[in-house]
Amino acid sequence: MNQREQRLRTSAERDGRRANLAVYSGGEEVRGYFSERYHAVRVLLARKQLGKALEKAALPAGLPVIELGAGGGRIVEGGRLLGVLGSRHVVYVDFDPGALGSVEFRGHRRLCSDAATTLPFRDATVCAVVLGELIEHIYDTRRLLEECHRILAPGGVVVVTTPNLAALQDRVRFFAGRSPRHVNPLHRYLWLHIRPFTASSLTEVFGAAGFDVTELESNFVVWRKKSGGRFQSRSLARLFPRLGSILIVCARKAERSPLRPLT
C-alpha cells in the first residue's frame, strides 16, 4: 500500500469513527437494544456459542476474553457465562470513553481503544474475542479479523453477531428491484453499516483471515410490516439461519497460515 492509499484509508476510518460517535456516544442507544427480545436472543446465542467453544478449546485459564465495542452493553458477563469463564478475566474495549465510563464492569478491566486500529494486545495472549454488532461498522474488516487472529492463542475463538444482508425479506426486496434495508443511506442508524454481510461472505472473510467457522445461527426470521410491526419466527431461524435477521457466528483460529486471497 502506497502513502496515498494509506492516507485515504486513514481518512475513511476517521470519518467512520466520527459518524458512529455522533449516534452511539455514551452507549445509551445500544443499551436500549438489550431490553428487546430481538436483541436479547442474539446475545443469548452468542453467549452459548462462546461457552461451548471455550469448553471444547481447553485453553490456559490465565488467558483473557476480549469484548470489542462493549461500552453500550456486554455479551460477556464474567462468571455468569454458563459458568465456563471461571477465573478468566474479561477486558471490555470500546473507542468511546463515555460509554465505558457509564457502565459498571464488576471488577473486570476496561480499555479505551479503537477496533479499527492495531489491537493493544500481544501475540497469542487471548483465548476469545467477542464482537457484538460491530464488524459491520468497520471499514477494513479483513484487518480487524487478522488482528483478532494475531492476538488469539492457537485454538482461540471469535464470536460475532452482525445483521444479515441476505435475510428473507431483503432477498425478496432485491428480487423486486429494491435495495436491502441495510444499505439504506437515509435510515437513522443503518447508514452506518458500511460492511454488511451475508452468511457466505462472512464465512469467506473469516477464512481469508485464518479462521474456520464452526457454528452459524440466527435470532429470528423477520418480516417487517408497513404498519411498523413485524412478524418474527425463532423456529424458522433454527431451520434456515441464512435467512435470519442477525447472524451469530463462531470461528476458531485455524492451524494454517492466514492471509489467503479472497476470491
Coordinates of C-alpha atoms in Angstrom, one line a residue:
M1 CA 0.0 0.0 0.0
N2 CA 1.5 3.4 -1.0
Q3 CA 1.3 6.5 1.1
R4 CA -1.7 8.0 -0.8
E5 CA -3.7 4.8 -0.3
Q6 CA -2.8 4.8 3.4
R7 CA -3.9 8.4 3.8
L8 CA -7.2 7.6 2.1
R9 CA -7.7 4.6 4.4
T10 CA -6.9 6.6 7.5
S11 CA -9.3 9.3 6.4
A12 CA -12.1 6.8 5.8
E13 CA -11.6 5.2 9.2
R14 CA -11.6 8.7 10.9
D15 CA -14.8 9.7 9.2
G16 CA -16.4 6.4 10.2
R17 CA -15.3 6.9 13.8
R18 CA -16.9 10.4 14.0
A19 CA -20.1 9.2 12.4
N20 CA -20.5 6.4 14.9
L21 CA -19.7 8.6 17.8
A22 CA -22.5 11.0 16.7
V23 CA -25.1 8.2 17.0
Y24 CA -23.7 5.9 19.7
S25 CA -21.8 8.3 22.1
G26 CA -22.3 7.3 25.7
G27 CA -23.7 3.9 24.9
E28 CA -27.4 4.6 25.7
E29 CA -28.6 3.8 22.2
V30 CA -27.1 0.3 22.3
R31 CA -28.1 -0.4 25.9
G32 CA -31.7 0.2 24.9
Y33 CA -31.5 -2.6 22.4
F34 CA -30.8 -5.2 25.1
S35 CA -34.4 -4.9 26.5
E36 CA -35.8 -6.1 23.2
R37 CA -36.3 -9.8 22.6
Y38 CA -35.0 -9.4 19.1
H39 CA -31.6 -8.5 20.5
A40 CA -31.8 -10.5 23.7
V41 CA -31.9 -13.7 21.7
R42 CA -28.9 -12.9 19.6
V43 CA -27.0 -12.1 22.8
L44 CA -28.1 -15.4 24.4
L45 CA -27.0 -17.3 21.3
A46 CA -23.6 -15.5 21.3
R47 CA -23.0 -16.4 24.9
K48 CA -23.9 -20.0 24.3
Q49 CA -21.6 -20.2 21.4
L50 CA -18.8 -18.7 23.4
G51 CA -19.3 -21.0 26.3
K52 CA -19.4 -24.1 24.2
A53 CA -16.3 -23.0 22.3
L54 CA -14.3 -22.4 25.4
E55 CA -15.3 -25.7 26.9
K56 CA -14.0 -27.5 23.8
A57 CA -10.8 -25.4 23.4
A58 CA -9.3 -26.3 26.7
L59 CA -7.1 -23.1 26.6
P60 CA -5.0 -22.0 29.5
A61 CA -7.0 -20.5 32.3
G62 CA -4.9 -17.3 32.5
L63 CA -5.8 -16.1 29.0
P64 CA -8.4 -13.3 29.0
V65 CA -11.6 -12.9 26.9
I66 CA -11.8 -9.7 25.0
E67 CA -15.1 -8.0 24.1
L68 CA -14.7 -5.3 21.4
G69 CA -17.3 -2.5 21.3
A70 CA -18.5 -3.3 24.8
G71 CA -19.4 0.2 26.0
G72 CA -23.1 0.1 25.0
G73 CA -23.8 -3.3 26.5
R74 CA -21.9 -6.5 27.1
I75 CA -22.3 -10.0 25.7
V76 CA -19.6 -11.4 28.0
E77 CA -20.8 -11.4 31.6
G78 CA -18.0 -12.7 33.7
G79 CA -18.7 -15.9 35.7
R80 CA -22.3 -15.8 34.7
L81 CA -21.5 -17.0 31.2
L82 CA -22.5 -20.7 31.6
G83 CA -20.0 -21.0 34.5
V84 CA -17.3 -21.5 31.8
L85 CA -15.2 -18.4 32.3
G86 CA -14.4 -19.3 35.9
S87 CA -11.3 -17.3 36.9
R88 CA -10.7 -15.8 33.5
H89 CA -10.7 -12.1 33.4
V90 CA -12.5 -10.1 30.8
V91 CA -11.2 -7.0 29.0
Y92 CA -14.0 -4.7 27.8
V93 CA -12.9 -2.5 24.9
D94 CA -14.6 0.5 23.3
F95 CA -13.4 3.6 21.4
D96 CA -15.8 5.8 23.4
P97 CA -14.6 6.7 26.9
G98 CA -18.1 8.0 27.7
A99 CA -19.7 4.6 27.0
L100 CA -17.0 2.7 29.0
G101 CA -17.3 5.1 31.9
S102 CA -21.1 4.9 32.2
V103 CA -21.2 1.1 32.8
E104 CA -20.4 -1.0 35.9
F105 CA -18.0 -3.7 34.8
R106 CA -17.9 -5.7 38.0
G107 CA -14.1 -5.7 38.5
H108 CA -13.2 -6.6 35.0
R109 CA -10.8 -4.5 33.1
R110 CA -11.9 -1.6 30.8
L111 CA -9.8 -0.3 27.9
C112 CA -10.4 2.6 25.6
S113 CA -9.2 1.6 22.1
D114 CA -10.4 1.7 18.5
A115 CA -11.1 -1.7 17.0
A116 CA -10.3 -0.3 13.6
T117 CA -6.6 0.1 14.5
T118 CA -4.0 -2.3 15.9
L119 CA -5.4 -4.1 18.9
P120 CA -3.4 -3.4 22.1
F121 CA -2.6 -7.0 23.0
R122 CA 0.5 -9.2 22.4
D123 CA 0.5 -12.1 20.0
A124 CA -1.2 -15.3 21.1
T125 CA -2.2 -13.9 24.6
V126 CA -6.1 -14.1 24.3
C127 CA -8.4 -17.1 24.4
A128 CA -11.5 -15.4 22.8
V129 CA -12.7 -12.2 21.1
V130 CA -16.3 -11.2 21.0
L131 CA -17.8 -8.6 18.6
G132 CA -21.4 -7.8 19.0
E133 CA -22.9 -5.7 16.2
L134 CA -19.5 -4.1 15.5
I135 CA -18.0 -5.7 12.4
E136 CA -20.5 -4.0 10.0
H137 CA -19.2 -0.6 11.2
I138 CA -15.5 -1.3 10.5
Y139 CA -14.0 -0.1 7.2
D140 CA -11.3 -2.7 6.9
T141 CA -12.9 -5.9 8.1
R142 CA -10.1 -8.2 7.0
R143 CA -7.6 -6.2 9.0
L144 CA -9.8 -6.4 12.1
L145 CA -10.1 -10.2 11.8
E146 CA -6.4 -10.6 11.1
E147 CA -5.7 -8.6 14.3
C148 CA -8.0 -11.0 16.2
H149 CA -6.1 -13.9 14.7
R150 CA -2.8 -12.4 15.8
I151 CA -3.8 -11.9 19.4
L152 CA -5.5 -15.3 19.8
A153 CA -3.7 -18.3 21.2
P154 CA -3.8 -21.5 19.0
G155 CA -7.4 -22.8 19.1
G156 CA -8.8 -19.4 20.3
V157 CA -12.2 -18.4 19.1
V158 CA -14.0 -15.3 17.7
V159 CA -17.8 -14.9 18.2
V160 CA -19.5 -12.3 16.0
T161 CA -23.1 -11.0 15.7
T162 CA -24.0 -8.9 12.7
P163 CA -27.0 -8.1 10.6
N164 CA -27.7 -10.3 7.7
L165 CA -27.6 -8.6 4.3
A166 CA -29.5 -11.5 2.7
A167 CA -32.3 -12.0 5.2
L168 CA -35.5 -13.4 3.8
Q169 CA -37.3 -10.0 3.3
D170 CA -34.2 -8.4 1.9
R171 CA -33.9 -11.2 -0.7
V172 CA -37.5 -10.5 -1.8
R173 CA -36.8 -6.8 -1.9
F174 CA -33.7 -7.3 -4.1
F175 CA -35.6 -9.6 -6.4
A176 CA -38.2 -6.8 -6.8
G177 CA -35.5 -4.4 -7.7
R178 CA -35.3 -2.7 -4.3
S179 CA -32.2 -2.4 -2.1
P180 CA -31.7 -4.4 1.1
R181 CA -32.6 -2.3 4.1
H182 CA -29.0 -2.5 5.5
V183 CA -27.7 -0.3 2.7
N184 CA -30.3 2.4 3.2
P185 CA -28.4 5.8 3.3
L186 CA -31.5 7.5 4.8
H187 CA -32.1 5.2 7.8
R188 CA -31.4 6.7 11.2
Y189 CA -28.5 4.3 12.0
L190 CA -28.3 1.7 9.2
W191 CA -26.4 4.2 7.1
L192 CA -23.5 3.5 9.4
H193 CA -23.4 -0.2 8.3
I194 CA -20.6 0.2 5.8
R195 CA -19.8 -3.6 5.6
P196 CA -23.0 -5.6 5.8
F197 CA -22.5 -9.4 5.3
T198 CA -24.3 -12.5 4.1
A199 CA -23.5 -15.8 5.7
S200 CA -21.4 -16.7 2.7
S201 CA -19.3 -13.5 2.6
L202 CA -18.8 -13.6 6.4
T203 CA -17.5 -17.2 6.1
E204 CA -15.2 -16.2 3.3
V205 CA -13.6 -13.3 5.0
F206 CA -13.1 -15.4 8.2
G207 CA -11.3 -18.0 6.1
A208 CA -9.1 -15.4 4.4
A209 CA -8.1 -14.2 7.9
G210 CA -7.1 -17.7 9.1
F211 CA -10.3 -18.9 10.8
D212 CA -12.6 -21.9 10.4
V213 CA -16.3 -21.1 11.0
T214 CA -17.6 -23.7 13.4
E215 CA -21.1 -22.5 14.1
L216 CA -23.7 -20.3 12.4
E217 CA -27.1 -19.4 13.9
S218 CA -29.6 -16.6 13.6
N219 CA -32.0 -14.9 16.1
F220 CA -35.2 -14.7 14.0
V221 CA -36.5 -14.8 10.5
V222 CA -38.3 -11.5 10.3
W223 CA -40.9 -9.9 8.0
R224 CA -41.4 -6.2 8.7
K225 CA -44.9 -4.8 8.1
K226 CA -45.7 -1.4 6.6
S227 CA -47.6 -0.6 9.8
G228 CA -44.3 -0.7 11.7
G229 CA -44.8 -4.1 13.4
R230 CA -43.0 -7.2 12.4
F231 CA -43.5 -11.0 12.3
Q232 CA -40.5 -12.9 13.7
S233 CA -40.0 -16.6 14.0
R234 CA -37.4 -18.5 16.1
S235 CA -38.4 -21.8 14.5
L236 CA -37.7 -20.6 11.0
A237 CA -34.4 -19.1 12.2
R238 CA -33.3 -22.5 13.6
L239 CA -34.2 -24.3 10.4
F240 CA -32.9 -21.6 8.0
P241 CA -30.3 -19.5 9.8
R242 CA -29.0 -18.0 6.5
L243 CA -32.4 -16.3 6.1
G244 CA -32.4 -14.9 9.6
S245 CA -32.2 -11.2 10.5
I246 CA -29.0 -11.3 12.6
L247 CA -26.1 -13.8 12.0
I248 CA -24.3 -15.2 15.1
V249 CA -21.1 -16.9 14.1
C250 CA -18.3 -18.7 16.0
A251 CA -15.0 -19.2 14.3
R252 CA -11.8 -21.0 15.5
K253 CA -8.2 -19.9 14.8
A254 CA -7.0 -22.4 12.2
E255 CA -3.6 -24.0 12.2
R256 CA -3.0 -23.0 8.6
S257 CA -1.4 -19.6 7.8
P258 CA -3.8 -16.6 7.4
L259 CA -3.8 -14.1 4.6
R260 CA -5.3 -16.4 2.0
P261 CA -6.5 -14.4 -1.0
L262 CA -10.2 -13.5 -1.3
T263 CA -11.8 -14.8 -4.5

